[in-house]
Amino acid sequence: MLKEFNRKLIFEDGNEYPGYSFGDICDRVCEIVFNTSMIGYQEILSDPSYTYQAVVMTYPLIGNYGMAEEDYETGYPTLGAFIVGEYNDIPSNFRSTATLGEVMKQYCIPGIYGVDTRKLTRYIRDFGSRKVLLTDITTTKEEGIKILENTVIPADAVSKVSSKEIYQADIADAKYHVVAIDCGMKQNIVRLLNKKNCAVTVVPYNTTAEYIRTLKPDGIFISNGPGDPGDVPDVIGTIRELHGEFPTFGICLGHQIICLSYGAKCFKLKFGHRGGNHPVRNVQTGKIEITSQNHSYAVDSESLKNTPLTVTHINLLDHTIEGVACEKDRVFSVQYHPESAPGPEDSGYLFDQFIYMMQEETENA
């Protein structure tokens, strides 16, 4: 006998998708998006960039290798909700210390499985990312639509996930000192910078340019993060004030912030880019990189023409801008994630490029 559905998704247009609960059992309104990664659900769950978002996993089986203590991207996951086809609550992995559902309960993250994720992904692809309510099966369509109409998704995502205080990620005999502006930074970024012989000082998103100068960095890193880049004018102003002073590298939201600081514009994509299989062409070398992505916004190519930024990378699926640089100011950025864990690793050379810029700067000082 089939188990009865106990949860469902409701959209403002009346579409409903029934399923079964896992993780926390609470009602939640989120922006719904989909991710095409085949592995890495723990990193997705703990990526701050998914704050206030419900993520549909297109890979059918989720939860089968459990959760490992070493693989979190943040200490306090803020994902809105998880939507999967098949959920495995009995993981097989010697590194696992908890199930996915147990961790989601711990952090009050609701989930639903048994959903037709293929149909749901097509729906998002055709009609775009939108608000969704994850609720009890007894909630009527009319009640759900009313809740959606009366709920506004907050615009404070970066302030919610950014570090509230400065902290150090030091290593012995560090060669370079990087100030990382935390807009919702994945911890693998800090790990990779440490491996590249960099001591890292992580500062909150609203740290002033004046204070950053007092830290005497060799380079500045601007992290990934959630939401609309237009919601963080403080960071944009800080970076604008620091143009040309330090080698600067931005990833994802950091890329958008850099472009906005030079006067470019951003626009919201229909359903965004999320997954570990997006092809990007390096304009300078002609090589194709398979990249990991997670963003809803892109840089407007026409607006770049009035800036000193040049395009360095292009997305081969929709031809959006994936990378820019300003040689004069020693600034560059990419829309995707070269620090991606668990992969792919095609774009790891970008961290070496950042190191080389800091090396040149120190040698010429």
PDB file of N, CA and C in Angstrom, residues 13 21 50 52 58 83 98 111 119 181 184 229-230 232 261 265 271-272 274 290 323 337 340 344:
ATOM      1  N   ASP A  13       0.368  30.490  -9.165  1.00  0.00           N
ATOM      2  CA  ASP A  13      -0.543  30.217 -10.279  1.00  0.00           C
ATOM      3  C   ASP A  13      -1.433  29.000 -10.012  1.00  0.00           C
ATOM      4  N   SER A  21       7.593  14.429   3.597  1.00  0.00           N
ATOM      5  CA  SER A  21       8.477  15.297   4.365  1.00  0.00           C
ATOM      6  C   SER A  21       9.773  14.595   4.740  1.00  0.00           C
ATOM      7  N   TYR A  50      22.560  30.184  -1.098  1.00  0.00           N
ATOM      8  CA  TYR A  50      21.193  29.669  -1.249  1.00  0.00           C
ATOM      9  C   TYR A  50      20.239  30.178  -0.167  1.00  0.00           C
ATOM     10  N   TYR A  52      17.331  31.832   1.601  1.00  0.00           N
ATOM     11  CA  TYR A  52      15.962  32.150   1.175  1.00  0.00           C
ATOM     12  C   TYR A  52      15.555  31.443  -0.121  1.00  0.00           C
ATOM     13  N   THR A  58      18.113  18.124  -9.549  1.00  0.00           N
ATOM     14  CA  THR A  58      17.700  17.360 -10.724  1.00  0.00           C
ATOM     15  C   THR A  58      18.246  15.935 -10.691  1.00  0.00           C
ATOM     16  N   ILE A  83      14.300  20.121  -2.205  1.00  0.00           N
ATOM     17  CA  ILE A  83      13.263  19.404  -2.941  1.00  0.00           C
ATOM     18  C   ILE A  83      13.951  18.337  -3.786  1.00  0.00           C
ATOM     19  N   ALA A  98      26.173  11.931  10.137  1.00  0.00           N
ATOM     20  CA  ALA A  98      24.746  12.208  10.303  1.00  0.00           C
ATOM     21  C   ALA A  98      24.060  12.046   8.958  1.00  0.00           C
ATOM     22  N   GLY A 111      12.240  19.855   4.048  1.00  0.00           N
ATOM     23  CA  GLY A 111      12.490  19.186   2.785  1.00  0.00           C
ATOM     24  C   GLY A 111      11.262  18.424   2.325  1.00  0.00           C
ATOM     25  N   LYS A 119       9.456  17.168 -14.017  1.00  0.00           N
ATOM     26  CA  LYS A 119       8.365  18.071 -14.388  1.00  0.00           C
ATOM     27  C   LYS A 119       8.552  19.434 -13.729  1.00  0.00           C
ATOM     28  N   ILE A 181      36.516  39.956   1.823  1.00  0.00           N
ATOM     29  CA  ILE A 181      35.248  40.586   2.195  1.00  0.00           C
ATOM     30  C   ILE A 181      34.159  39.521   2.113  1.00  0.00           C
ATOM     31  N   GLY A 184      29.057  36.157   2.260  1.00  0.00           N
ATOM     32  CA  GLY A 184      28.410  34.841   2.329  1.00  0.00           C
ATOM     33  C   GLY A 184      29.386  33.810   1.798  1.00  0.00           C
ATOM     34  N   PRO A 229      22.838  41.820  -6.252  1.00  0.00           N
ATOM     35  CA  PRO A 229      24.016  42.641  -5.928  1.00  0.00           C
ATOM     36  C   PRO A 229      23.665  44.093  -5.644  1.00  0.00           C
ATOM     37  N   GLY A 230      22.535  44.560  -6.149  1.00  0.00           N
ATOM     38  CA  GLY A 230      22.109  45.928  -5.875  1.00  0.00           C
ATOM     39  C   GLY A 230      21.698  46.156  -4.431  1.00  0.00           C
ATOM     40  N   VAL A 232      23.550  45.519  -1.888  1.00  0.00           N
ATOM     41  CA  VAL A 232      24.726  45.765  -1.038  1.00  0.00           C
ATOM     42  C   VAL A 232      25.522  46.974  -1.535  1.00  0.00           C
ATOM     43  N   SER A 261      30.739  48.401  -9.385  1.00  0.00           N
ATOM     44  CA  SER A 261      31.600  49.473  -8.869  1.00  0.00           C
ATOM     45  C   SER A 261      32.228  50.284  -9.992  1.00  0.00           C
ATOM     46  N   LYS A 265      25.953  47.414 -15.216  1.00  0.00           N
ATOM     47  CA  LYS A 265      24.647  47.064 -14.660  1.00  0.00           C
ATOM     48  C   LYS A 265      24.472  45.550 -14.641  1.00  0.00           C
ATOM     49  N   PHE A 271      16.024  31.855 -14.852  1.00  0.00           N
ATOM     50  CA  PHE A 271      16.082  30.807 -13.824  1.00  0.00           C
ATOM     51  C   PHE A 271      17.497  30.572 -13.301  1.00  0.00           C
ATOM     52  N   GLY A 272      18.407  31.442 -13.657  1.00  0.00           N
ATOM     53  CA  GLY A 272      19.753  31.381 -13.090  1.00  0.00           C
ATOM     54  C   GLY A 272      20.608  30.243 -13.607  1.00  0.00           C
ATOM     55  N   ARG A 274      22.868  27.125 -12.010  1.00  0.00           N
ATOM     56  CA  ARG A 274      23.227  26.383 -10.789  1.00  0.00           C
ATOM     57  C   ARG A 274      23.567  24.953 -11.162  1.00  0.00           C
ATOM     58  N   ILE A 290      34.828  23.545 -17.764  1.00  0.00           N
ATOM     59  CA  ILE A 290      33.579  23.083 -17.177  1.00  0.00           C
ATOM     60  C   ILE A 290      33.525  23.651 -15.768  1.00  0.00           C
ATOM     61  N   GLY A 323      33.350  36.512 -16.941  1.00  0.00           N
ATOM     62  CA  GLY A 323      34.575  37.015 -16.341  1.00  0.00           C
ATOM     63  C   GLY A 323      34.962  38.357 -16.939  1.00  0.00           C
ATOM     64  N   HIS A 337      32.541  29.450  -9.951  1.00  0.00           N
ATOM     65  CA  HIS A 337      33.223  29.108  -8.696  1.00  0.00           C
ATOM     66  C   HIS A 337      34.479  28.257  -8.944  1.00  0.00           C
ATOM     67  N   SER A 340      35.230  25.439  -6.398  1.00  0.00           N
ATOM     68  CA  SER A 340      34.137  24.489  -6.243  1.00  0.00           C
ATOM     69  C   SER A 340      34.562  23.195  -5.557  1.00  0.00           C
ATOM     70  N   PRO A 344      33.750  20.792 -10.481  1.00  0.00           N
ATOM     71  CA  PRO A 344      35.009  20.493 -11.175  1.00  0.00           C
ATOM     72  C   PRO A 344      36.142  21.454 -10.811  1.00  0.00           C
TER      73      PRO A 344
END
